[in-house]
mmCIF file of C-alpha atoms in Angstrom:
data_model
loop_
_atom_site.group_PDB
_atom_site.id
_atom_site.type_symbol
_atom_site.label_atom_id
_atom_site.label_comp_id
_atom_site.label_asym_id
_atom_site.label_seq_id
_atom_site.Cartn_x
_atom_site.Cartn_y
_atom_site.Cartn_z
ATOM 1 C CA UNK V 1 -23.103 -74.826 38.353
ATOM 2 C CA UNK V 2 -21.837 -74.955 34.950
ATOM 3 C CA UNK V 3 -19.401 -73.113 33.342
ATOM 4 C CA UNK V 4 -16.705 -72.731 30.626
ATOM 5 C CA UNK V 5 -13.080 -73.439 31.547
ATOM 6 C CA UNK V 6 -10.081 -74.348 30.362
ATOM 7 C CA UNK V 7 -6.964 -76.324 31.691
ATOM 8 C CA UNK V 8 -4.280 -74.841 29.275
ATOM 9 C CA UNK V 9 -3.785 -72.264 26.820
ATOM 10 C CA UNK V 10 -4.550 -72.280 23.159
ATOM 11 C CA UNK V 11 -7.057 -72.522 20.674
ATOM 12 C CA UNK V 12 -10.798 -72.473 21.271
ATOM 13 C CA UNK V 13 -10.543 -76.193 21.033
ATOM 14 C CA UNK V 14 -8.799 -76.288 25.349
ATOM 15 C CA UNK V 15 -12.648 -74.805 26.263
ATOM 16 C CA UNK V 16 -14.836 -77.192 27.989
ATOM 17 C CA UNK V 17 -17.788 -77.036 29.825
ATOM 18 C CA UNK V 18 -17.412 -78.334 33.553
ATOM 19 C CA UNK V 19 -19.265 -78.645 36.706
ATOM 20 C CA UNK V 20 -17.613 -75.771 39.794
ATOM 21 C CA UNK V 21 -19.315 -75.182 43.182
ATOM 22 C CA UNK V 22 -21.591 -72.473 43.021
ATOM 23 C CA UNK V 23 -19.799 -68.681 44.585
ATOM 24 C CA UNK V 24 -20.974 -67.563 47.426
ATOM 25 C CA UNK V 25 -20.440 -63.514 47.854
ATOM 26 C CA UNK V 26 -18.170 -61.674 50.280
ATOM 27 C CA UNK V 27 -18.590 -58.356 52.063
ATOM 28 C CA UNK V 28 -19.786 -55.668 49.600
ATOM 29 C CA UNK V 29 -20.775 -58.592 46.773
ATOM 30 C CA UNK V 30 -23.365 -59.525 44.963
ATOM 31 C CA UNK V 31 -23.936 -63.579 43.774
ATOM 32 C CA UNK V 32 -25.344 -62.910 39.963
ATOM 33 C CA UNK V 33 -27.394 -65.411 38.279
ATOM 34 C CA UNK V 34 -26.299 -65.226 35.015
ATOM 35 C CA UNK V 35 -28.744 -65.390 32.107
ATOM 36 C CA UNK V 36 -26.312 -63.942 29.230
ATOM 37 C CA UNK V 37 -22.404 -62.715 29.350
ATOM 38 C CA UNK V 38 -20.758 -60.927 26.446
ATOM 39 C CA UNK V 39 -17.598 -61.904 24.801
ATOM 40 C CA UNK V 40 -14.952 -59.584 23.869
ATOM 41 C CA UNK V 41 -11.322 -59.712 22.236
ATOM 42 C CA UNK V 42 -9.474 -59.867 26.223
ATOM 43 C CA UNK V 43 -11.744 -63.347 25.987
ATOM 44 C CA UNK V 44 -9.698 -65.093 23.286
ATOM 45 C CA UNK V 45 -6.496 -63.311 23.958
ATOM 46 C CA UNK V 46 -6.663 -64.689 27.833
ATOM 47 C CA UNK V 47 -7.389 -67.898 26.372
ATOM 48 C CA UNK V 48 -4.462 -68.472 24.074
ATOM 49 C CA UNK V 49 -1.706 -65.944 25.278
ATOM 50 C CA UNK V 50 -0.363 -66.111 29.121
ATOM 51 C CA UNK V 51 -1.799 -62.344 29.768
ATOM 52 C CA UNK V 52 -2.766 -61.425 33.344
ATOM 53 C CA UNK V 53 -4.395 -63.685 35.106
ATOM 54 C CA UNK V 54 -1.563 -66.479 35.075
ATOM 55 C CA UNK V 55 -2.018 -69.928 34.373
ATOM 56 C CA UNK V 56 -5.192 -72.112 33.951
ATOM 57 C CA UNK V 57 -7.264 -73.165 35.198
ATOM 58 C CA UNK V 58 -10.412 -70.419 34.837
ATOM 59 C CA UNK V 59 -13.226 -69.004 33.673
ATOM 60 C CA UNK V 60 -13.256 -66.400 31.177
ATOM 61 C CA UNK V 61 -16.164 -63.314 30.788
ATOM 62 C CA UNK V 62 -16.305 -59.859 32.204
ATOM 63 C CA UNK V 63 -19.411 -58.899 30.587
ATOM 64 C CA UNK V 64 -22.268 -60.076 32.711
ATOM 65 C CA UNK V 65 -26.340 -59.859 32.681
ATOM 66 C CA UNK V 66 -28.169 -61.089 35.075
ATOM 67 C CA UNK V 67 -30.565 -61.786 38.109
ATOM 68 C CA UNK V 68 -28.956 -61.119 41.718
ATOM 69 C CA UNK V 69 -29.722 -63.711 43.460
ATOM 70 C CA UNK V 70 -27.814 -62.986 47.127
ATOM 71 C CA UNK V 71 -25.937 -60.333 48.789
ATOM 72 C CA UNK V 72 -23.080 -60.271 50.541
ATOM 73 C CA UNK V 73 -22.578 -58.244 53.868
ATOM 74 C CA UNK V 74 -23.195 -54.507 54.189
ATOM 75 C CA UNK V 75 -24.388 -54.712 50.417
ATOM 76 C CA UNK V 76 -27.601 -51.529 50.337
ATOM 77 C CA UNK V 77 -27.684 -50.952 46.407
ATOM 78 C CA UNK V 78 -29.209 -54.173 45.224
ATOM 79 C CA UNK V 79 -32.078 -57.018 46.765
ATOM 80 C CA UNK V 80 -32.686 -60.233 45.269
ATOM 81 C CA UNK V 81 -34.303 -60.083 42.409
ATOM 82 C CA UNK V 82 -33.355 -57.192 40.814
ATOM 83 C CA UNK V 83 -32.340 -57.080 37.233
ATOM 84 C CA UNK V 84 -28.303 -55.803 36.773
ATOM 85 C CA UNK V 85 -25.666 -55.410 34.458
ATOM 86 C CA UNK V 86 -21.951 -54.720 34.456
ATOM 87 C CA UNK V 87 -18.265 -55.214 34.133
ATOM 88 C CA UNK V 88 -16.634 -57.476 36.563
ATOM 89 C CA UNK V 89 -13.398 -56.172 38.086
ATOM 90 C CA UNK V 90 -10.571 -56.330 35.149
ATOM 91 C CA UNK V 91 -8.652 -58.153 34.898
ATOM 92 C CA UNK V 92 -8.516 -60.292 38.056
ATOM 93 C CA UNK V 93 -12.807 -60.419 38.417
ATOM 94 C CA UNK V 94 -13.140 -62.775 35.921
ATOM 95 C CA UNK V 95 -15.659 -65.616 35.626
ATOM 96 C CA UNK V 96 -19.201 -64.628 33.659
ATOM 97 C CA UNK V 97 -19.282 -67.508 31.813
ATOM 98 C CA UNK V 98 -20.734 -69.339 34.069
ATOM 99 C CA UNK V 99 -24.628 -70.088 35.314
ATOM 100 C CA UNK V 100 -23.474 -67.524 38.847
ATOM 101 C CA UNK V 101 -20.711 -65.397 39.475
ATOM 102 C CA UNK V 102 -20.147 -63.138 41.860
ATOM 103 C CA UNK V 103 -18.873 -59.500 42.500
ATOM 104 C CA UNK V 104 -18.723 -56.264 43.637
ATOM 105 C CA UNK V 105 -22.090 -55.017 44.283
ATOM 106 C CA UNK V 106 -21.002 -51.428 42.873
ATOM 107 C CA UNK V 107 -19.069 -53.103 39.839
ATOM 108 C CA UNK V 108 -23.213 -53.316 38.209
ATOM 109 C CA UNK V 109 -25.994 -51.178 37.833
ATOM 110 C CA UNK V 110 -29.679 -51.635 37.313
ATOM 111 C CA UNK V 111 -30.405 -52.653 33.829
ATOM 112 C CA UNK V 112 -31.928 -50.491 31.392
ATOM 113 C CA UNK V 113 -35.739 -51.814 30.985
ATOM 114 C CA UNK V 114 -35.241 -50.758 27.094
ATOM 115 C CA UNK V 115 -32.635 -54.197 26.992
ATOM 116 C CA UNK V 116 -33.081 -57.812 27.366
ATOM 117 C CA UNK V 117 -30.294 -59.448 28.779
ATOM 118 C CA UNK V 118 -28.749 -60.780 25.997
ATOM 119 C CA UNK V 119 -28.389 -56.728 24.658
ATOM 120 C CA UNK V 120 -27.575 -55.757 28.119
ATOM 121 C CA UNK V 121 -24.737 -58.359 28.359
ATOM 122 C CA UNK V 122 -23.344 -56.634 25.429
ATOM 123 C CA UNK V 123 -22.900 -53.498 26.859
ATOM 124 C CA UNK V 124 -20.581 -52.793 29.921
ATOM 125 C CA UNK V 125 -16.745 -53.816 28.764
ATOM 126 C CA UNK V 126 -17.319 -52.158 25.042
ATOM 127 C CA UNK V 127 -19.332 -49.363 26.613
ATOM 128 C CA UNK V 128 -17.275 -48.162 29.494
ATOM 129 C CA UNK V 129 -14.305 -48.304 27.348
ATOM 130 C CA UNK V 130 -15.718 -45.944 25.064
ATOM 131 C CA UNK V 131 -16.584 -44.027 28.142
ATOM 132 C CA UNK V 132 -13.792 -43.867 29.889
ATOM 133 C CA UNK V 133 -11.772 -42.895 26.656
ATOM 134 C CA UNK V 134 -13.915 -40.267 25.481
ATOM 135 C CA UNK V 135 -15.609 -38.847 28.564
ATOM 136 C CA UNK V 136 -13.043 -39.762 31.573
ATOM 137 C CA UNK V 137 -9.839 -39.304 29.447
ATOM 138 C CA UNK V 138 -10.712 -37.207 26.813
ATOM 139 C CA UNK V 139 -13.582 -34.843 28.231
ATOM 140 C CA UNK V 140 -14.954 -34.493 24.759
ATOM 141 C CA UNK V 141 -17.076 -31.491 24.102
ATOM 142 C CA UNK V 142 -19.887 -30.370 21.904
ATOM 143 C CA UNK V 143 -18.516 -29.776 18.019
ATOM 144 C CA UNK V 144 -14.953 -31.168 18.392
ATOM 145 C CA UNK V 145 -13.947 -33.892 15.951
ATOM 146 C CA UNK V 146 -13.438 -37.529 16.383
ATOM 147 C CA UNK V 147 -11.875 -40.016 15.330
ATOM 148 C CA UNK V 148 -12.964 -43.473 16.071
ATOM 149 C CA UNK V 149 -11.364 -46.774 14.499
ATOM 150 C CA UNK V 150 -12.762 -49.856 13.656
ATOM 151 C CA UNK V 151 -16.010 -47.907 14.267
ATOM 152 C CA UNK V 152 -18.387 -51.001 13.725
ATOM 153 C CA UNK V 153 -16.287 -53.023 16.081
ATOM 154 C CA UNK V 154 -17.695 -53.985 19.619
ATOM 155 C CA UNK V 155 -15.874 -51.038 21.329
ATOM 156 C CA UNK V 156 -16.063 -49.108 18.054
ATOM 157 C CA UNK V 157 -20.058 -48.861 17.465
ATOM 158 C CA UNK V 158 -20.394 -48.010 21.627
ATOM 159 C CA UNK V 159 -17.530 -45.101 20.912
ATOM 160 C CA UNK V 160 -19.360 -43.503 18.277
ATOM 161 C CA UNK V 161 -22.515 -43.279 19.597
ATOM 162 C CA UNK V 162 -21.320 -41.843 23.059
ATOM 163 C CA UNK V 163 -19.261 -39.202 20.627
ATOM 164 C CA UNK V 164 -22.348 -38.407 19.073
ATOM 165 C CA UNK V 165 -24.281 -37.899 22.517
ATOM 166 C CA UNK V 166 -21.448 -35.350 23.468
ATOM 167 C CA UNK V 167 -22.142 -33.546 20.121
ATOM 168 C CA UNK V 168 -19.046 -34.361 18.444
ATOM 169 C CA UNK V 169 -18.596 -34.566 14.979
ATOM 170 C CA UNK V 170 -17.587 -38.327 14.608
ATOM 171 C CA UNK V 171 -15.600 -39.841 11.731
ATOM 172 C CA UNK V 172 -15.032 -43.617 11.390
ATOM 173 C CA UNK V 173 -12.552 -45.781 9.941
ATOM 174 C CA UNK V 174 -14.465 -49.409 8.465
ATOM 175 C CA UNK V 175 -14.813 -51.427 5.492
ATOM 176 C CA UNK V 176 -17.437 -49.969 3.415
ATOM 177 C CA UNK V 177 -20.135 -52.524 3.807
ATOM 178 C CA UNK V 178 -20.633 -51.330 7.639
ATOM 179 C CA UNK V 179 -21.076 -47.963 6.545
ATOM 180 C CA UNK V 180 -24.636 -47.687 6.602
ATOM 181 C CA UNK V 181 -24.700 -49.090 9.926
ATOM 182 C CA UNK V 182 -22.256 -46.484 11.160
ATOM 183 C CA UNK V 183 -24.290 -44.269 9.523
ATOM 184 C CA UNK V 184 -27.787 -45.320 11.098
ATOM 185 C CA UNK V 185 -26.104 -44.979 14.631
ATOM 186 C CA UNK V 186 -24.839 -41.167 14.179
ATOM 187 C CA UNK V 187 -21.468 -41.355 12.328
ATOM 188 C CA UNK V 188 -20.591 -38.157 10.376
ATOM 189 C CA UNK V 189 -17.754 -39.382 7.782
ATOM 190 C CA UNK V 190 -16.460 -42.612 6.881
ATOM 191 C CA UNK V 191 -13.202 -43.665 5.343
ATOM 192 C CA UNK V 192 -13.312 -47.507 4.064
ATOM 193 C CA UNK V 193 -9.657 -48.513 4.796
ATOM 194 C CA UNK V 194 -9.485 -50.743 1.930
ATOM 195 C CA UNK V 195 -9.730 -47.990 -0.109
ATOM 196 C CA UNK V 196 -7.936 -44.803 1.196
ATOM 197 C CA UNK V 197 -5.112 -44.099 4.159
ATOM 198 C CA UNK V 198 -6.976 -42.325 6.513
ATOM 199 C CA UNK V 199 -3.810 -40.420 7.437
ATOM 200 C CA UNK V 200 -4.089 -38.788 4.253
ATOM 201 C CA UNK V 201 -7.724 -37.655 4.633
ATOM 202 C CA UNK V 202 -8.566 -37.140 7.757
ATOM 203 C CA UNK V 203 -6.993 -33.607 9.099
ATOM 204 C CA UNK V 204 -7.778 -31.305 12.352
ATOM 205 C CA UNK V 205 -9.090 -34.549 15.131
ATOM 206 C CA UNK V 206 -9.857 -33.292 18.488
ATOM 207 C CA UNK V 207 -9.788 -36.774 19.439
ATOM 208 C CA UNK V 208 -8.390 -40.204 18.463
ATOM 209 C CA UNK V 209 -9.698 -43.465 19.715
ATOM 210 C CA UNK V 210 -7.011 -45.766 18.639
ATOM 211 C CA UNK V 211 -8.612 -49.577 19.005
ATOM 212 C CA UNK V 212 -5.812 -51.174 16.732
ATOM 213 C CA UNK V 213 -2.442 -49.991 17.577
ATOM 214 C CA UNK V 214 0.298 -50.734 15.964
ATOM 215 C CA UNK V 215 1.212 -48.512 12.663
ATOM 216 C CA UNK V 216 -2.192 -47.796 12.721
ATOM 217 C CA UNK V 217 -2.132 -45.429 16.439
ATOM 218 C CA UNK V 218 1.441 -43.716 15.128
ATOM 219 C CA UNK V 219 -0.042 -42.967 11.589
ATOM 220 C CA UNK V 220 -3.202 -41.734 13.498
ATOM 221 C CA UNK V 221 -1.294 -38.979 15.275
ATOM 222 C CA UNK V 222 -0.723 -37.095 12.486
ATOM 223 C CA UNK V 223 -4.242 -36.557 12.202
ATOM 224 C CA UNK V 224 -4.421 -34.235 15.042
ATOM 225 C CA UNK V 225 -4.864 -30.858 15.293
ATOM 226 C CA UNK V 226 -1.945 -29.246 17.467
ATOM 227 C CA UNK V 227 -2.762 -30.256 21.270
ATOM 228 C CA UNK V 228 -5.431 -32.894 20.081
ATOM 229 C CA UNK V 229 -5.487 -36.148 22.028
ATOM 230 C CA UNK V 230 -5.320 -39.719 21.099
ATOM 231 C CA UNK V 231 -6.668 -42.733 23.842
ATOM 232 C CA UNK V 232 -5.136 -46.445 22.997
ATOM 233 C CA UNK V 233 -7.224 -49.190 24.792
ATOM 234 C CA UNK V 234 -3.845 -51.541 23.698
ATOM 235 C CA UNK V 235 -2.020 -50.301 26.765
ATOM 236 C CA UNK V 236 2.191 -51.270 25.170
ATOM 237 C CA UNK V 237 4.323 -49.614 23.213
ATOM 238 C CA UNK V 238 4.292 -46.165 25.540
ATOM 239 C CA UNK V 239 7.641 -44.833 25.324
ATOM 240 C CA UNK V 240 7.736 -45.332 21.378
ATOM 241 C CA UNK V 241 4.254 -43.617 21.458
ATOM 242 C CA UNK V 242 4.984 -40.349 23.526
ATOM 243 C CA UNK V 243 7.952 -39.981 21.467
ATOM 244 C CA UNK V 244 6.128 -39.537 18.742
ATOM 245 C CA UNK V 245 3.285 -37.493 20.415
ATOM 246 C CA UNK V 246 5.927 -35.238 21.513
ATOM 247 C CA UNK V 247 7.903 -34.981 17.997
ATOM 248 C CA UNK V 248 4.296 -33.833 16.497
ATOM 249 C CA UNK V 249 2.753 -31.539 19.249
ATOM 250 C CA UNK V 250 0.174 -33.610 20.381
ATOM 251 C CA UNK V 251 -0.794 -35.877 23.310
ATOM 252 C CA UNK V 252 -1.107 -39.655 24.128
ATOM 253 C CA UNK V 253 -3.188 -42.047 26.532
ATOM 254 C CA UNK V 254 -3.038 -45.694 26.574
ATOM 255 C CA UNK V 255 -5.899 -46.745 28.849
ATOM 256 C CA UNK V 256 -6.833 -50.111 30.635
ATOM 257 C CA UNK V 257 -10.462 -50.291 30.929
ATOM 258 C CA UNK V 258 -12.085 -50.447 35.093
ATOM 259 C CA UNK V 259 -14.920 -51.971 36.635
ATOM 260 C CA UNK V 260 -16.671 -48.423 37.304
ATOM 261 C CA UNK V 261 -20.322 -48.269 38.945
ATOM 262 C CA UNK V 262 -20.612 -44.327 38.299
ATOM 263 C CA UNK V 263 -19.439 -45.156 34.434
ATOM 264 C CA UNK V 264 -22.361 -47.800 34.748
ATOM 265 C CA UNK V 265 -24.865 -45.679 35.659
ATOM 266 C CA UNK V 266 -24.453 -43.495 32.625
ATOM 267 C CA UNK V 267 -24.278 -45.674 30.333
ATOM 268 C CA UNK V 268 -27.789 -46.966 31.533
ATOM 269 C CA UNK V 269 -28.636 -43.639 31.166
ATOM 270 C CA UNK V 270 -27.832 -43.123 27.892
ATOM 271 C CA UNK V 271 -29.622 -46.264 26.780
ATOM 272 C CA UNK V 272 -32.608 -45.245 28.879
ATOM 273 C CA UNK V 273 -32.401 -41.786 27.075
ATOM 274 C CA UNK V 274 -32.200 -43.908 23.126
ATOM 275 C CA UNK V 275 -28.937 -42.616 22.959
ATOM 276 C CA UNK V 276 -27.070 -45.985 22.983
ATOM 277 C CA UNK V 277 -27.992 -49.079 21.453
ATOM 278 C CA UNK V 278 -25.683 -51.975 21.433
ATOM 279 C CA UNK V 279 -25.660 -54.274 17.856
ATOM 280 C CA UNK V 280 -25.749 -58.294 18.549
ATOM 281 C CA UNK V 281 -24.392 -60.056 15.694
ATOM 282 C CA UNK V 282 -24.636 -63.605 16.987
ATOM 283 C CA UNK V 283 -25.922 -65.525 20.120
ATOM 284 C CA UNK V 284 -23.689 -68.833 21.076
ATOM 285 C CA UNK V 285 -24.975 -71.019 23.880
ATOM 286 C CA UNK V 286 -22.498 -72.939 26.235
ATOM 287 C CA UNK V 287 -21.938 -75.587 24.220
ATOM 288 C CA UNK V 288 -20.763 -73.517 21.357
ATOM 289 C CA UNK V 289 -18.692 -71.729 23.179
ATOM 290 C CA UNK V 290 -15.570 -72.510 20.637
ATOM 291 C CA UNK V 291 -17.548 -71.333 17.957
ATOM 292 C CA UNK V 292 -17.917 -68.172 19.179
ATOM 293 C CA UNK V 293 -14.666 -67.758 19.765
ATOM 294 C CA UNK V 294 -13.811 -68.915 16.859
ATOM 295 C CA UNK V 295 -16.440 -65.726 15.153
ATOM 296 C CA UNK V 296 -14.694 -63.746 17.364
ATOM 297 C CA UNK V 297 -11.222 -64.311 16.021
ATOM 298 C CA UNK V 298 -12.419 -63.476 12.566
ATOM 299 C CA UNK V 299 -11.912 -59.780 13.462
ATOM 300 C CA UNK V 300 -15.193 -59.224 11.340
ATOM 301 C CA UNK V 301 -17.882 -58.733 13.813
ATOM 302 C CA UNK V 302 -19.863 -56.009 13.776
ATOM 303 C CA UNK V 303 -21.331 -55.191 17.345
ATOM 304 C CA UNK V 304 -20.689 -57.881 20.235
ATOM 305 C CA UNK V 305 -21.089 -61.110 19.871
ATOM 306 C CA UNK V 306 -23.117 -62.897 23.474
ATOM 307 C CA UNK V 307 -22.743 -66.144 25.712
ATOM 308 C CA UNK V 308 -26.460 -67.236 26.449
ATOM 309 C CA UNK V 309 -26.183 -69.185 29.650
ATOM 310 C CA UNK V 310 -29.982 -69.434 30.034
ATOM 311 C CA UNK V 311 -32.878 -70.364 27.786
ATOM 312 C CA UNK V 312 -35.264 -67.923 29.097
ATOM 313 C CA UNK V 313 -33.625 -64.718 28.226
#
């Protein structure tokens, strides 16, 4: 099969597209014939930084779309044939960008008829982080506030539209030319960072999804209300954080996103329902693979940006 790897770290230039023997699935797996795989920020990070999964060689992608093609042992939720989408196993379950990849048969869930699978394959690692931020973590409720940063990002534009299904009042942080986007998918308020310090307008959060860190997650504490929460997906920097949650009367989470069938499932709900709707800025086939990682590292995307591995999606 073919598939991107790499044999060192670096820039997008160390990706190459090679020949591996096709998986074959284990007990509980599913083998996925992959017809499109989304790319996120872990991606190029994992590519250039010694992170978790140790030296090359591998292949890269957690987002995956696709066609399962065999099951593995004792496997009851999918047949060949059937149309799925999910998150592979984080970090360690890597390997979507590939033509087959396997997994845990309860990492995916059916996909949504409303997506193709280039949309679908931009759903599950932005989406469940969202949803395991606001809904796991945070157990947002109908009318609190929330703040959501880089709101037009991948994990951004998922957060404030499964805010906005809870009934929250959502307020985004993003340069002013992605406001009517923001907008059109249910934000509330919008601060264009360019132009004001959010810390200085926005007052009385529930809820802070913090998709930046650094002076930007310590700044955003002060914008909750006394007991309000804020969620990190940039899981460092705890003890300096809590401090500071502590000093102010408020909370902190830093949270590492998981595989999550049940997390899945409602997020295909929500699509199913209109509620969600995931925002493809640019296709990249396999042979412009460092291209899009090279969009990617712009920091300018709005939406997800998706590996086609097959023509016929």
């Amino acid at each position: 099969m073919r598939a991107i790897s790499q044999d060192t770290l670096g820039g997008p230039e160390v990706l190459k597209e090679v020949e591996l023997p096709r998986p074959e699935p284990g007990p509980s797996e599913v083998l996925v014939r992959v017809h499109a795989a989304g790319l996120n920020p872990t991606d190029w990070k994992h590519r250039a930084h010694k992170l978790f999964l140790g030296p090359p060689p591998f292949v890269l992608g957690w987002d995956v779309s696709g066609v399962v093609e065999e099951t593995g042992t004792g496997v009851t939720l999918f047949k060949p044939g059937d149309e799925v989408f999910g998150m592979l196993p984080y970090p360690h379950g890597v390997g979507s960008h590939a033509e087959y990849v396997t997994g845990p048969a309860r990492a995916f869930a059916r996909k949504p008829s409303q997506l193709d699978h280039v949309q679908a394959a931009a759903v599950p690692l932005a989406a469940l982080t969202a949803w395991q931020a606001l809904v796991d973590t945070a157990r947002v409720q109908p009318g609190q506030r929330v703040l959501v940063h880089a709101a037009a990002g991948g994990v951004g534009h998922m957060a404030v539209q499964i805010a906005k299904a809870r009934g929250a009042h959502v307020i985004g942080t993003a340069s002013e030319g992605k406001h009517e986007f923001l907008r059109a998918i249910g934000a509330d308020e919008l601060v264009d960072y360019r132009e004001a310090d959010f810390a200085d307008v926005v007052r009385d959060v529930d809820v802070v999804l913090d998709t930046i860190a650094g002076d930007t997650r310590t700044r955003s504490l002060r914008t909750l209300r006394p007991g309000g929460l804020l969620v990190s997906i940039l899981p460092y920097g705890k003890d300096e954080l809590d401090a500071e949650a502590q000093r102010l009367g408020v909370r902190a989470e830093l949270l590492l996103v998981e595989a999550d069938h049940a997390g899945m499932n409602a997020i295909a709900d929500l699509v199913e329902q209109g509620a969600l709707r995931p925002r493809v800025e640019a296709t990249f086939t396999m042979p412009e693979i460092r291209k899009a990682h090279e969009a990617g590292e712009t920091g300018r995307t709005t939406g997800k940006l998706v590996l086609v591995v097959r023509d016929d999606v």
